[in-house]
PDB file of C-alpha atoms in Angstrom:
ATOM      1  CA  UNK A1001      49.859 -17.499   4.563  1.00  0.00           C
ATOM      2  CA  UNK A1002      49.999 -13.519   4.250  1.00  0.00           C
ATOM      3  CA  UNK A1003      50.550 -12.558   0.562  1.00  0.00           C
ATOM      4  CA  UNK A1004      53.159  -9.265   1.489  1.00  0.00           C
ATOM      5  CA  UNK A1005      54.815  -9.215  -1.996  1.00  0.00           C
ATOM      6  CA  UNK A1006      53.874  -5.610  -3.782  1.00  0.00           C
ATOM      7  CA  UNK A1007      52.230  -5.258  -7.120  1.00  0.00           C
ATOM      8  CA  UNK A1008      54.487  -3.880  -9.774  1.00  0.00           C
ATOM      9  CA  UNK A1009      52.362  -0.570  -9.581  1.00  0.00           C
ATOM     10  CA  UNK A1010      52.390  -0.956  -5.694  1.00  0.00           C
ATOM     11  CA  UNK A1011      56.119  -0.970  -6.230  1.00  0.00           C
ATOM     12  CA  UNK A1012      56.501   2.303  -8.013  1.00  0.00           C
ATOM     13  CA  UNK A1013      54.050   4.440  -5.870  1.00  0.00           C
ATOM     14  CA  UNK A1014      56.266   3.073  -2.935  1.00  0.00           C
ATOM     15  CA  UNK A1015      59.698   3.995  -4.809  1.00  0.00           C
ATOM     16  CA  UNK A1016      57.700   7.196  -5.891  1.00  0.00           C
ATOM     17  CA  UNK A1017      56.724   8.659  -2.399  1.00  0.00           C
ATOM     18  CA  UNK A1018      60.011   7.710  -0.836  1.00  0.00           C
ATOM     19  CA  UNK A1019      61.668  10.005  -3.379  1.00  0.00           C
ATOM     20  CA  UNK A1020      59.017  12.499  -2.744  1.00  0.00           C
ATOM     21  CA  UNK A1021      60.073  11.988   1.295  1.00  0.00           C
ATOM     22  CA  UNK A1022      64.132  12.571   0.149  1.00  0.00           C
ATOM     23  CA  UNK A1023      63.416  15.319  -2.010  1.00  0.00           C
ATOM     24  CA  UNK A1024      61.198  17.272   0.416  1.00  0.00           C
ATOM     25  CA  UNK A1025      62.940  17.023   3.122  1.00  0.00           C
ATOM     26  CA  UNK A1026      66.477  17.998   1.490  1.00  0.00           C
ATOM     27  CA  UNK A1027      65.570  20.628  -0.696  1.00  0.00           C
ATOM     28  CA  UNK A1028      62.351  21.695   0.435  1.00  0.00           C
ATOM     29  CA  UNK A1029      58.830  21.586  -1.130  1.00  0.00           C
ATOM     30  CA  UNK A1030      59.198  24.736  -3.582  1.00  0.00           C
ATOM     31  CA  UNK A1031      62.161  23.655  -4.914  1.00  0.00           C
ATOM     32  CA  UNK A1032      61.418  19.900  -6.019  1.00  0.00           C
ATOM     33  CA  UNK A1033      59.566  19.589  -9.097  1.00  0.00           C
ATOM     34  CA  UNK A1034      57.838  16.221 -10.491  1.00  0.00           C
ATOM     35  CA  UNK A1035      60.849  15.800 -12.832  1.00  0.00           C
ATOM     36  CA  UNK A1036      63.235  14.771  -9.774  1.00  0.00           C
ATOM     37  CA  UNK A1037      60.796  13.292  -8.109  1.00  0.00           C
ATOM     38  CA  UNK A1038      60.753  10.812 -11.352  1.00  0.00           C
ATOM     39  CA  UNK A1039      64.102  11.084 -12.080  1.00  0.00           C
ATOM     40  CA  UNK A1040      65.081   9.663  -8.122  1.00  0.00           C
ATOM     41  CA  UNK A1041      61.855   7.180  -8.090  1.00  0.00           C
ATOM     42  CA  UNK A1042      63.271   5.538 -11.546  1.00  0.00           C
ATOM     43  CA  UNK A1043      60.185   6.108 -12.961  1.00  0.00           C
ATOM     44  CA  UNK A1044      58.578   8.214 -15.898  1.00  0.00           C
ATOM     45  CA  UNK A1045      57.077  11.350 -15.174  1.00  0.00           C
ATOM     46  CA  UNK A1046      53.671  10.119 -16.239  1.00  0.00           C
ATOM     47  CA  UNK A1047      54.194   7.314 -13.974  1.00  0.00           C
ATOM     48  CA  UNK A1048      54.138   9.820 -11.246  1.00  0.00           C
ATOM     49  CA  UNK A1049      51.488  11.995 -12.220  1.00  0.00           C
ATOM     50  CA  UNK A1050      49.276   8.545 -12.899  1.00  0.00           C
ATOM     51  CA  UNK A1051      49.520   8.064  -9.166  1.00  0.00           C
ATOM     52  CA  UNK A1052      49.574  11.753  -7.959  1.00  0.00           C
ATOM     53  CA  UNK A1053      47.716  14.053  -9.815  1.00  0.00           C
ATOM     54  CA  UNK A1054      49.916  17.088  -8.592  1.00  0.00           C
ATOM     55  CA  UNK A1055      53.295  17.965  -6.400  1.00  0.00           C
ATOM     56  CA  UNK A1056      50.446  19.050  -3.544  1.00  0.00           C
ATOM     57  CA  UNK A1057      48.738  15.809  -4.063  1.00  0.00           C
ATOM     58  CA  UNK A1058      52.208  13.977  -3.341  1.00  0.00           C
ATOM     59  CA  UNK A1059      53.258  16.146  -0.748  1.00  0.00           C
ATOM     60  CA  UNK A1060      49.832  14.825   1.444  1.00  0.00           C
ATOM     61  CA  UNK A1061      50.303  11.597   0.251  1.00  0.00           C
ATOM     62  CA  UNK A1062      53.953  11.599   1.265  1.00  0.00           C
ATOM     63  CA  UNK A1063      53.036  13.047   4.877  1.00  0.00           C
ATOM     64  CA  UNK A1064      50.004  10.509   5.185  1.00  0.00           C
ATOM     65  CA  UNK A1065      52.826   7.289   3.972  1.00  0.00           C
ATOM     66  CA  UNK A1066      54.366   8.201   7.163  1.00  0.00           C
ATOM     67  CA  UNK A1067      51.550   7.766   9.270  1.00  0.00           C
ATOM     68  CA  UNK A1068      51.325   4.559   7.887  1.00  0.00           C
ATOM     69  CA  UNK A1069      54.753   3.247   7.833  1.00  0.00           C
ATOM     70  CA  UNK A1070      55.046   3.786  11.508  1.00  0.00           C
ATOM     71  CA  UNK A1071      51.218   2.391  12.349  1.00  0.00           C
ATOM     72  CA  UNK A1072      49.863   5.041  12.975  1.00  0.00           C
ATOM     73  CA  UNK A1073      45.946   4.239  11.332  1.00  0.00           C
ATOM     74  CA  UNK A1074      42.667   3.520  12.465  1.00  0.00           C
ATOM     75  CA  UNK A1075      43.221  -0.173  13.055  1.00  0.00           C
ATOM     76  CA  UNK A1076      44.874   1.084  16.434  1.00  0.00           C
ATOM     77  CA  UNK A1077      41.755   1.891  17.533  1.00  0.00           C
ATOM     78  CA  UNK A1078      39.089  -0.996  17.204  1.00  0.00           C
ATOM     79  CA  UNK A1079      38.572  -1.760  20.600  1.00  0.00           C
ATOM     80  CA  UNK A1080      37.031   1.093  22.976  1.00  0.00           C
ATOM     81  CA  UNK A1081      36.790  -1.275  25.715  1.00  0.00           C
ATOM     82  CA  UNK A1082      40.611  -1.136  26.354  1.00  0.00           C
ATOM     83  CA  UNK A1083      41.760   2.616  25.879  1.00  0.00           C
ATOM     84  CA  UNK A1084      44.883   1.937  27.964  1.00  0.00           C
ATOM     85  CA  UNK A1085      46.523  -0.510  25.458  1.00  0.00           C
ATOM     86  CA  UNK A1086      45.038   1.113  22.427  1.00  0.00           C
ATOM     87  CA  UNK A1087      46.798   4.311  23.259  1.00  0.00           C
ATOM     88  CA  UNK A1088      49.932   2.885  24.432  1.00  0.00           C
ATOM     89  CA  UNK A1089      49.972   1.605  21.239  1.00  0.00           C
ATOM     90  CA  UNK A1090      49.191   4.647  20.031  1.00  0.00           C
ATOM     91  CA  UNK A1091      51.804   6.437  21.985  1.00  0.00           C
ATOM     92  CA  UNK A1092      54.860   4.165  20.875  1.00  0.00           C
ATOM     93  CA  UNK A1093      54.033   4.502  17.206  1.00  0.00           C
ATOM     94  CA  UNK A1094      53.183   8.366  17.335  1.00  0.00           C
ATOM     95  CA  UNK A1095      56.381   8.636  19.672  1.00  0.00           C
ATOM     96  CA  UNK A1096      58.776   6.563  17.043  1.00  0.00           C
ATOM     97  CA  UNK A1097      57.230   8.771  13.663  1.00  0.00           C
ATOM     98  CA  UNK A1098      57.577  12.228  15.589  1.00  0.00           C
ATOM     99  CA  UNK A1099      61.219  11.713  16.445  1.00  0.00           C
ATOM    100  CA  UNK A1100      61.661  10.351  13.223  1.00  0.00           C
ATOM    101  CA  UNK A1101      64.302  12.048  10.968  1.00  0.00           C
ATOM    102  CA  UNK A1102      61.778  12.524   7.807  1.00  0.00           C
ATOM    103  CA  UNK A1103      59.391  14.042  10.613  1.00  0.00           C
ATOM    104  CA  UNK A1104      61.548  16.589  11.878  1.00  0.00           C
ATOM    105  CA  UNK A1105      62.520  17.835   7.983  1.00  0.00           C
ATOM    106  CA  UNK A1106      59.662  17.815   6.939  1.00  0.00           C
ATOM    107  CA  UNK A1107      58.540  19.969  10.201  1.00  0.00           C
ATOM    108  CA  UNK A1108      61.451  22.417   9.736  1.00  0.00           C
ATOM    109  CA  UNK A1109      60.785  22.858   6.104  1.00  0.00           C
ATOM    110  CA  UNK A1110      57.162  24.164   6.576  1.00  0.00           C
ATOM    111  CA  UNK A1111      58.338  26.276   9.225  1.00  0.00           C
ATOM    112  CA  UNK A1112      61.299  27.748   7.315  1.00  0.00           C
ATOM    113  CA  UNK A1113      59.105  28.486   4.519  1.00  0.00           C
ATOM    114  CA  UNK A1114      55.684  29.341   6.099  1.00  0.00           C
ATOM    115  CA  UNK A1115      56.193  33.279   5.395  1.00  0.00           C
ATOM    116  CA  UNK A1116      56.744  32.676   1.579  1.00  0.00           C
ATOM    117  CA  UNK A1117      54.762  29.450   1.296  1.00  0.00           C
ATOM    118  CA  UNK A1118      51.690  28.923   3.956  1.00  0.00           C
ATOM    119  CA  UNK A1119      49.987  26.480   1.584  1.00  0.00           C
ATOM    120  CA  UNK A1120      52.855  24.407   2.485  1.00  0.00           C
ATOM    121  CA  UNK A1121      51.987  24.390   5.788  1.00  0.00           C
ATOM    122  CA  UNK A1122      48.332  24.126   5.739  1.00  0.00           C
ATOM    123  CA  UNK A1123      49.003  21.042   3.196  1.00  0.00           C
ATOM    124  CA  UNK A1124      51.272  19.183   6.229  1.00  0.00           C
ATOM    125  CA  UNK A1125      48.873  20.006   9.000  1.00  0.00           C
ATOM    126  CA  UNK A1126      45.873  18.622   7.484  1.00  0.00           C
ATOM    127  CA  UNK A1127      47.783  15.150   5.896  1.00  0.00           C
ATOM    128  CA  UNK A1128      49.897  14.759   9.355  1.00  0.00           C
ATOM    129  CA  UNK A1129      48.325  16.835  12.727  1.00  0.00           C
ATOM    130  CA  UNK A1130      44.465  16.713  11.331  1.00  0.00           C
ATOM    131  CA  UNK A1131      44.885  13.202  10.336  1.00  0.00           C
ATOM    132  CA  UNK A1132      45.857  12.090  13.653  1.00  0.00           C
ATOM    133  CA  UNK A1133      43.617  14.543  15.778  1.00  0.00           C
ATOM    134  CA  UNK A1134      40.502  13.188  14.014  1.00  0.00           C
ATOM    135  CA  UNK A1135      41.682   9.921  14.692  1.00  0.00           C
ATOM    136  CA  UNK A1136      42.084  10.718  18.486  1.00  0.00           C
ATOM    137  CA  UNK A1137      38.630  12.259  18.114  1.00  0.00           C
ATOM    138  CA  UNK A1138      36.650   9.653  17.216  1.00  0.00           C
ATOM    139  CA  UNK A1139      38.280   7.194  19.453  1.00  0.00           C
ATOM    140  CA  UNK A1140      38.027   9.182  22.388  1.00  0.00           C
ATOM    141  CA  UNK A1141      33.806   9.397  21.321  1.00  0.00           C
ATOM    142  CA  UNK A1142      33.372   5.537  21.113  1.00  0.00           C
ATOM    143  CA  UNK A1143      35.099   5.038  24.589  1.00  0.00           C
ATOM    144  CA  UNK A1144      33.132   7.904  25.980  1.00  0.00           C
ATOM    145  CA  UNK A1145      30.131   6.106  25.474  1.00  0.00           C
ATOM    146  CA  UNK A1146      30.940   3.335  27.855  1.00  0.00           C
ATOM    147  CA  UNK A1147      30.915   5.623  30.712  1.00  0.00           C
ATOM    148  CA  UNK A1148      34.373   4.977  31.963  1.00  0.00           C
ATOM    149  CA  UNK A1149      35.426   8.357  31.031  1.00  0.00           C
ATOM    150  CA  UNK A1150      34.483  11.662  30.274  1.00  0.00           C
ATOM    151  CA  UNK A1151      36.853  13.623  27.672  1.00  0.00           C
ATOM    152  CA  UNK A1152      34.396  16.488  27.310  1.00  0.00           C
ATOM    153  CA  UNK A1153      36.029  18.617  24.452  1.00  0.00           C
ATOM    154  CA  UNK A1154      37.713  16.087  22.333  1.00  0.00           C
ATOM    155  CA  UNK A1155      39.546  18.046  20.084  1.00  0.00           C
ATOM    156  CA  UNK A1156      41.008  19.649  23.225  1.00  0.00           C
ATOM    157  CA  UNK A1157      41.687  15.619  24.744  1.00  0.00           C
ATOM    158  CA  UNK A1158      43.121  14.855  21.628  1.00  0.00           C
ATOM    159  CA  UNK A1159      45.361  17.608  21.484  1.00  0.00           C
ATOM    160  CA  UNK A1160      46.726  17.821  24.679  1.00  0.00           C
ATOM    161  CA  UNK A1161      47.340  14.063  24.351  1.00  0.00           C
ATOM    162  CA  UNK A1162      49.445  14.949  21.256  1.00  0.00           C
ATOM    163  CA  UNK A1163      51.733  17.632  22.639  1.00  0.00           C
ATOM    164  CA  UNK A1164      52.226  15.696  25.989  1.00  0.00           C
ATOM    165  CA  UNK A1165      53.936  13.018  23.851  1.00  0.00           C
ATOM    166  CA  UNK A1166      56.437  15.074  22.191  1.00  0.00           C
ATOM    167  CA  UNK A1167      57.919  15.481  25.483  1.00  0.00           C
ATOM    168  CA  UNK A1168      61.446  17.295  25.658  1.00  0.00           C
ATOM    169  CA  UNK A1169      62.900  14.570  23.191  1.00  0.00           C
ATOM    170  CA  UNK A1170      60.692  15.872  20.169  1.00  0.00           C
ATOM    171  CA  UNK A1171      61.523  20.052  21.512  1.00  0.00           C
ATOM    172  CA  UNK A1172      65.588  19.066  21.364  1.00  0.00           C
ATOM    173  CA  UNK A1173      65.502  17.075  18.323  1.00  0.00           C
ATOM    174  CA  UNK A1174      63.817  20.248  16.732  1.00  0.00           C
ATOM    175  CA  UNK A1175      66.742  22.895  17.836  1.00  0.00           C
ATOM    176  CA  UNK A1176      69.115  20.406  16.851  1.00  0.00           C
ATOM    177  CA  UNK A1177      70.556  18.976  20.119  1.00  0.00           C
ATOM    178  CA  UNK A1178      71.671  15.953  20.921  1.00  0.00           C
ATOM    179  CA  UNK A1179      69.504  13.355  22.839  1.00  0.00           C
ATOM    180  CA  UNK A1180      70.962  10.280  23.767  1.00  0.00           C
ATOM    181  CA  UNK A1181      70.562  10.588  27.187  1.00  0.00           C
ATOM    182  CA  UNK A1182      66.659  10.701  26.564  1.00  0.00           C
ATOM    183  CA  UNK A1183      66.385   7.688  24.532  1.00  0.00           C
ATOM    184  CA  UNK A1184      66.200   5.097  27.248  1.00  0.00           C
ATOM    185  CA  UNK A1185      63.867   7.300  29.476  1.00  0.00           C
ATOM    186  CA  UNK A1186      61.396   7.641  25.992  1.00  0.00           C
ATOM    187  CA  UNK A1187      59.543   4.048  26.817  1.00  0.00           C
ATOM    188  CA  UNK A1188      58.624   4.901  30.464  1.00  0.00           C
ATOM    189  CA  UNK A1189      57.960   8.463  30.021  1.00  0.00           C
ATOM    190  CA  UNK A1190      54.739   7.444  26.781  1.00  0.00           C
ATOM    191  CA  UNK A1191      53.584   4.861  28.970  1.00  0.00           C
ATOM    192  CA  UNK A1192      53.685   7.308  32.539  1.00  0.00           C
ATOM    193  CA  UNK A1193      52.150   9.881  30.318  1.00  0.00           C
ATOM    194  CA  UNK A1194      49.289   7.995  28.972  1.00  0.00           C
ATOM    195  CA  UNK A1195      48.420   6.328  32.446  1.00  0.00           C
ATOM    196  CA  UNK A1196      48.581  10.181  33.295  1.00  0.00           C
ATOM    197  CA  UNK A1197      46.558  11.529  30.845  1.00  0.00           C
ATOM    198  CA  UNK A1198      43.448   8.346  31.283  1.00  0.00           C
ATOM    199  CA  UNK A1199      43.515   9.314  35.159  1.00  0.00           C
ATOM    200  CA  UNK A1200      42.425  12.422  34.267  1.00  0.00           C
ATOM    201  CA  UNK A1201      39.686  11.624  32.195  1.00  0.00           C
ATOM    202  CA  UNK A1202      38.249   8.770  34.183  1.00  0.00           C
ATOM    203  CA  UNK A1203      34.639   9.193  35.534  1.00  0.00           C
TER     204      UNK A1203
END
């Protein structure tokens, strides 16, 4: 049987970045000091700086809980003998946390503020984008070596993978327009677009 329960410290670093998330994305990273973060978490301050040993340090940590709340990790990509399942995989869980609400704050927040605060910026594109490009990366080198494909810049593979599967659902959900009529389509265009973007790169 799968022990799931959560340590009592598990507990608070979970009720800790969730706050962090909340605060973040509602009142942006400048404004949101430990003190609420603790106050909203229910824990001590101490409590929060025992598990994050600054507000940058919880603002990659916060990003990086994303990733992992919607799958998105290295155990997608064990098996380089299968690339089309591991990145359709790949494509439904980056394709549910991009759309996500959290994502899209958390995107206009570092955008809003990048002229006054480019840290900011820098801190969300190496805990979310870097994260997930090296990921691509080194995937894309152990299936290379099979022979089936050729990526040949993978940093540029990985990339262009990433952008094709924001698609026009992630570009309207950024200006603020509604989308329902895209939400049915979303399934069938990740999975067209990774049998797309494997044709390309097969030898």
């Amino acid at each position: 049987m799968v022990q799931t329960s959560l340590s009592r410290s598990e507990q608070k670093k979970a009720q800790i970045l969730h706050a962090a998330i909340e605060l973040f994305c509602g009142q942006g990273f400048p404004n949101t000091s430990m003190d609420e973060v603790a106050k909203l978490a229910g824990v001590s301050k101490q409590t929060v700086y025992s598990h994050f040993g600054s507000k940058d340090d919880l603002f990659v940590a916060s990003i990086e809980s994303k990733c992992v709340v919607h799958q998105v990790t290295a155990e997608l990509f064990t098996s380089p003998q299968d690339p089309e399942q591991a990145l359709l995989h790949f494509g439904n869980y980056f394709g549910e946390m991009i759309i996500s609400p959290e994502a899209i704050e958390v995107f206009k927040t570092c955008v809003a503020q990048a002229d006054t605060h480019p840290e900011i910026s820098a801190l969300f594109f190496n805990a979310g984008p870097e994260f997930l490009l090296n990921l691509l990366e080194n995937y894309f080198e152990q299936v290379e070596k099979l022979g089936e494909y050729h990526f040949g810049d993978l940093r540029s593979a990985s990339v262009r993978l990433c952008m094709m599967l924001f698609g026009e659902m992630r570009l309207k959900l950024e200006l603020g327009l509604p989308v329902d009529d895209l939400v049915a389509k979303r399934p069938a265009y990740i999975k067209e677009t990774v049998s797309m973007f494997l044709r390309a790169y097969r030898t």
